[in-house]
Amino acid sequence: MSESSRLDPDKEFPDDLTSVDRDDLDILNSRNHRSRDLQYIRDGEVDPETEGRHHDLREELDRRQEARDQSSGDAAAPEGTRAEAERA
């Protein structure tokens, strides 16, 4: 596996993941997973910086998924159902 396929803890990482487009976010997440796997196999534990980035990436991916789910749910729900849900 090449070095570029992993996101090492000492490499640059975006301060604000909300501004990263979805494809780049998926790539960062994949590279972070590869780093976590290597660190666990090699060191028996994951670097705290790598683990923190994993948490940040997970939060942002979950936030975006929730937003998509809500917008698709609103679009799919009949008009009366949407109004009832908004009142609840």
Backbone as numpy.savetxt, mean C-alpha at the origin, in Angstrom:
# Nx Ny Nz CAx CAy CAz Cx Cy Cz
18.34 -12.57 -7.65 17.49 -11.40 -7.65 18.38 -10.17 -7.65
18.12 -9.24 -8.51 18.97 -8.05 -8.61 18.68 -7.08 -7.48
19.64 -6.22 -7.23 19.47 -5.21 -6.18 18.28 -4.30 -6.47
18.05 -3.98 -7.75 16.97 -3.06 -8.09 15.58 -3.65 -7.86
15.50 -4.95 -7.62 14.19 -5.55 -7.38 13.78 -5.45 -5.92
14.68 -4.92 -5.08 14.37 -4.76 -3.66 14.44 -3.29 -3.26
13.71 -2.95 -2.24 13.71 -1.59 -1.70 14.47 -1.62 -0.38
15.76 -1.35 -0.44 16.60 -1.41 0.74 16.30 -0.25 1.68
16.47 -0.46 2.99 16.10 0.55 3.98 16.86 1.87 3.85
18.06 1.83 3.27 18.85 3.07 3.16 18.58 3.82 1.86
17.71 3.31 1.01 17.38 3.98 -0.25 16.25 4.98 -0.04
16.12 5.91 -0.98 15.07 6.94 -0.89 13.68 6.30 -0.90
12.77 6.96 -0.21 11.39 6.51 -0.13 10.52 7.77 -0.09
9.41 7.80 -0.83 8.56 9.00 -0.86 8.04 9.37 0.53
8.08 10.66 0.84 7.53 11.14 2.11 6.01 11.07 2.13
5.40 11.30 0.96 3.94 11.35 0.87 3.47 10.32 -0.16
2.98 9.20 0.31 2.52 8.15 -0.60 1.22 8.50 -1.31
0.48 9.49 -0.80 -0.77 9.87 -1.45 -0.52 10.48 -2.81
0.69 10.98 -3.06 1.00 11.61 -4.35 1.61 10.63 -5.35
1.83 9.39 -4.94 2.43 8.37 -5.81 1.32 7.70 -6.61
1.53 7.56 -7.93 0.47 6.93 -8.72 0.38 5.44 -8.41
-0.73 4.83 -8.76 -1.04 3.46 -8.34 0.01 2.44 -8.82
0.43 2.55 -10.07 1.42 1.59 -10.57 2.72 1.69 -9.79
3.18 2.92 -9.54 4.42 3.10 -8.79 4.27 2.62 -7.34
3.09 2.81 -6.78 2.83 2.33 -5.42 2.89 0.80 -5.37
2.32 0.16 -6.37 2.38 -1.30 -6.45 3.82 -1.79 -6.58
4.62 -1.08 -7.37 6.03 -1.44 -7.54 6.78 -1.28 -6.23
6.57 -0.17 -5.54 7.21 0.05 -4.23 6.81 -1.07 -3.26
5.54 -1.42 -3.26 5.05 -2.47 -2.36 5.72 -3.81 -2.67
5.83 -4.14 -3.95 6.46 -5.39 -4.35 7.94 -5.40 -3.95
8.64 -4.31 -4.19 10.05 -4.24 -3.83 10.23 -4.32 -2.32
9.30 -3.72 -1.58 9.37 -3.78 -0.11 9.19 -5.22 0.36
8.25 -5.94 -0.24 8.04 -7.35 0.13 9.29 -8.18 -0.14
9.93 -7.93 -1.26 11.16 -8.67 -1.57 12.25 -8.37 -0.54
12.35 -7.11 -0.12 13.34 -6.75 0.90 13.02 -7.44 2.22
11.75 -7.43 2.60 11.35 -8.08 3.85 11.68 -9.57 3.82
11.39 -10.22 2.69 11.68 -11.64 2.56 13.18 -11.91 2.70
13.99 -11.14 1.99 15.44 -11.33 2.05 15.97 -11.10 3.46
15.53 -10.03 4.10 16.01 -9.71 5.45 15.63 -10.82 6.43
14.43 -11.33 6.30 13.99 -12.39 7.21 14.82 -13.66 7.00
15.05 -14.01 5.73 15.85 -15.21 5.43 17.30 -15.02 5.85
17.87 -13.88 5.52 19.29 -13.62 5.77 19.57 -13.33 7.25
18.73 -12.49 7.87 19.01 -11.98 9.22 18.12 -12.57 10.30
17.06 -13.23 9.90 16.12 -13.77 10.88 15.14 -12.74 11.41
15.23 -11.52 10.92 14.31 -10.44 11.31 14.27 -9.39 10.22
13.30 -8.52 10.31 13.13 -7.47 9.31 13.61 -6.15 9.90
14.34 -5.38 9.08 14.82 -4.07 9.49 13.63 -3.19 9.88
13.73 -2.43 10.97 12.61 -1.58 11.39 12.17 -0.57 10.32
13.12 -0.04 9.56 12.77 0.91 8.49 11.95 0.21 7.41
12.34 -0.97 7.05 11.60 -1.75 6.05 10.21 -2.08 6.56
10.12 -2.45 7.83 8.81 -2.78 8.41 7.92 -1.54 8.48
8.49 -0.40 8.81 7.73 0.85 8.84 7.21 1.22 7.46
8.05 1.03 6.46 7.62 1.31 5.09 6.51 0.36 4.67
6.62 -0.89 5.08 5.56 -1.86 4.79 4.23 -1.38 5.37
4.28 -0.92 6.60 3.07 -0.42 7.26 2.50 0.79 6.49
3.37 1.73 6.11 2.92 2.92 5.36 2.31 2.54 4.02
2.96 1.62 3.31 2.44 1.18 2.03 1.09 0.48 2.19
0.98 -0.39 3.18 -0.27 -1.10 3.44 -1.40 -0.12 3.74
-1.12 0.88 4.59 -2.14 1.88 4.90 -2.62 2.61 3.66
-1.68 3.03 2.81 -2.06 3.77 1.61 -2.82 2.88 0.63
-2.36 1.67 0.42 -3.08 0.76 -0.47 -4.48 0.46 0.06
-4.60 0.25 1.36 -5.92 0.00 1.97 -6.83 1.22 1.85
-6.26 2.41 2.04 -7.05 3.64 1.93 -7.59 3.79 0.51
-6.76 3.53 -0.47 -7.20 3.65 -1.86 -8.24 2.59 -2.20
-8.05 1.38 -1.70 -9.03 0.32 -1.96 -10.38 0.67 -1.35
-10.35 1.18 -0.12 -11.59 1.58 0.53 -12.30 2.68 -0.25
-11.54 3.64 -0.75 -12.13 4.73 -1.55 -12.75 4.17 -2.83
-12.07 3.24 -3.48 -12.63 2.62 -4.70 -13.88 1.82 -4.37
-13.83 1.07 -3.28 -15.00 0.28 -2.89 -16.20 1.16 -2.60
-15.96 2.27 -1.91 -17.06 3.18 -1.59 -17.62 3.83 -2.84
-16.75 4.26 -3.75 -17.24 4.91 -4.96 -17.95 3.93 -5.88
-17.48 2.69 -5.95 -18.16 1.72 -6.79 -19.45 1.25 -6.12
-19.48 1.21 -4.81 -20.69 0.85 -4.08 -21.76 1.91 -4.24
-21.36 3.18 -4.20 -22.30 4.27 -4.39 -22.87 4.25 -5.80
-22.02 3.96 -6.77 -22.47 3.96 -8.16 -23.40 2.78 -8.44
-23.18 1.65 -7.76 -23.98 0.45 -8.02 -25.29 0.42 -7.24
-25.36 1.17 -6.14 -26.55 1.12 -5.30 -27.69 1.91 -5.93
-28.91 1.39 -5.82 -30.07 2.16 -6.29 -30.16 3.47 -5.52
-30.77 4.46 -6.12 -30.84 5.81 -5.55 -31.40 5.82 -4.13
-32.47 5.10 -3.88 -33.06 5.07 -2.54 -32.14 4.45 -1.52
-31.43 3.42 -1.92 -30.50 2.74 -1.01 -29.36 3.67 -0.60
-28.85 4.43 -1.56 -27.77 5.38 -1.27 -28.23 6.43 -0.27
-29.42 6.95 -0.47 -29.93 7.97 0.44 -30.14 7.41 1.83
-30.63 6.17 1.92 -30.80 5.54 3.24 -29.46 5.32 3.92
-28.45 4.93 3.17 -27.12 4.69 3.74 -26.50 6.00 4.23
-26.74 7.08 3.52 -26.18 8.38 3.92 -26.83 8.88 5.21
-28.10 8.55 5.42 -28.79 8.98 6.63 -28.36 8.20 7.85
-27.90 6.96 7.65 -27.53 6.08 8.77 -26.25 6.48 9.42
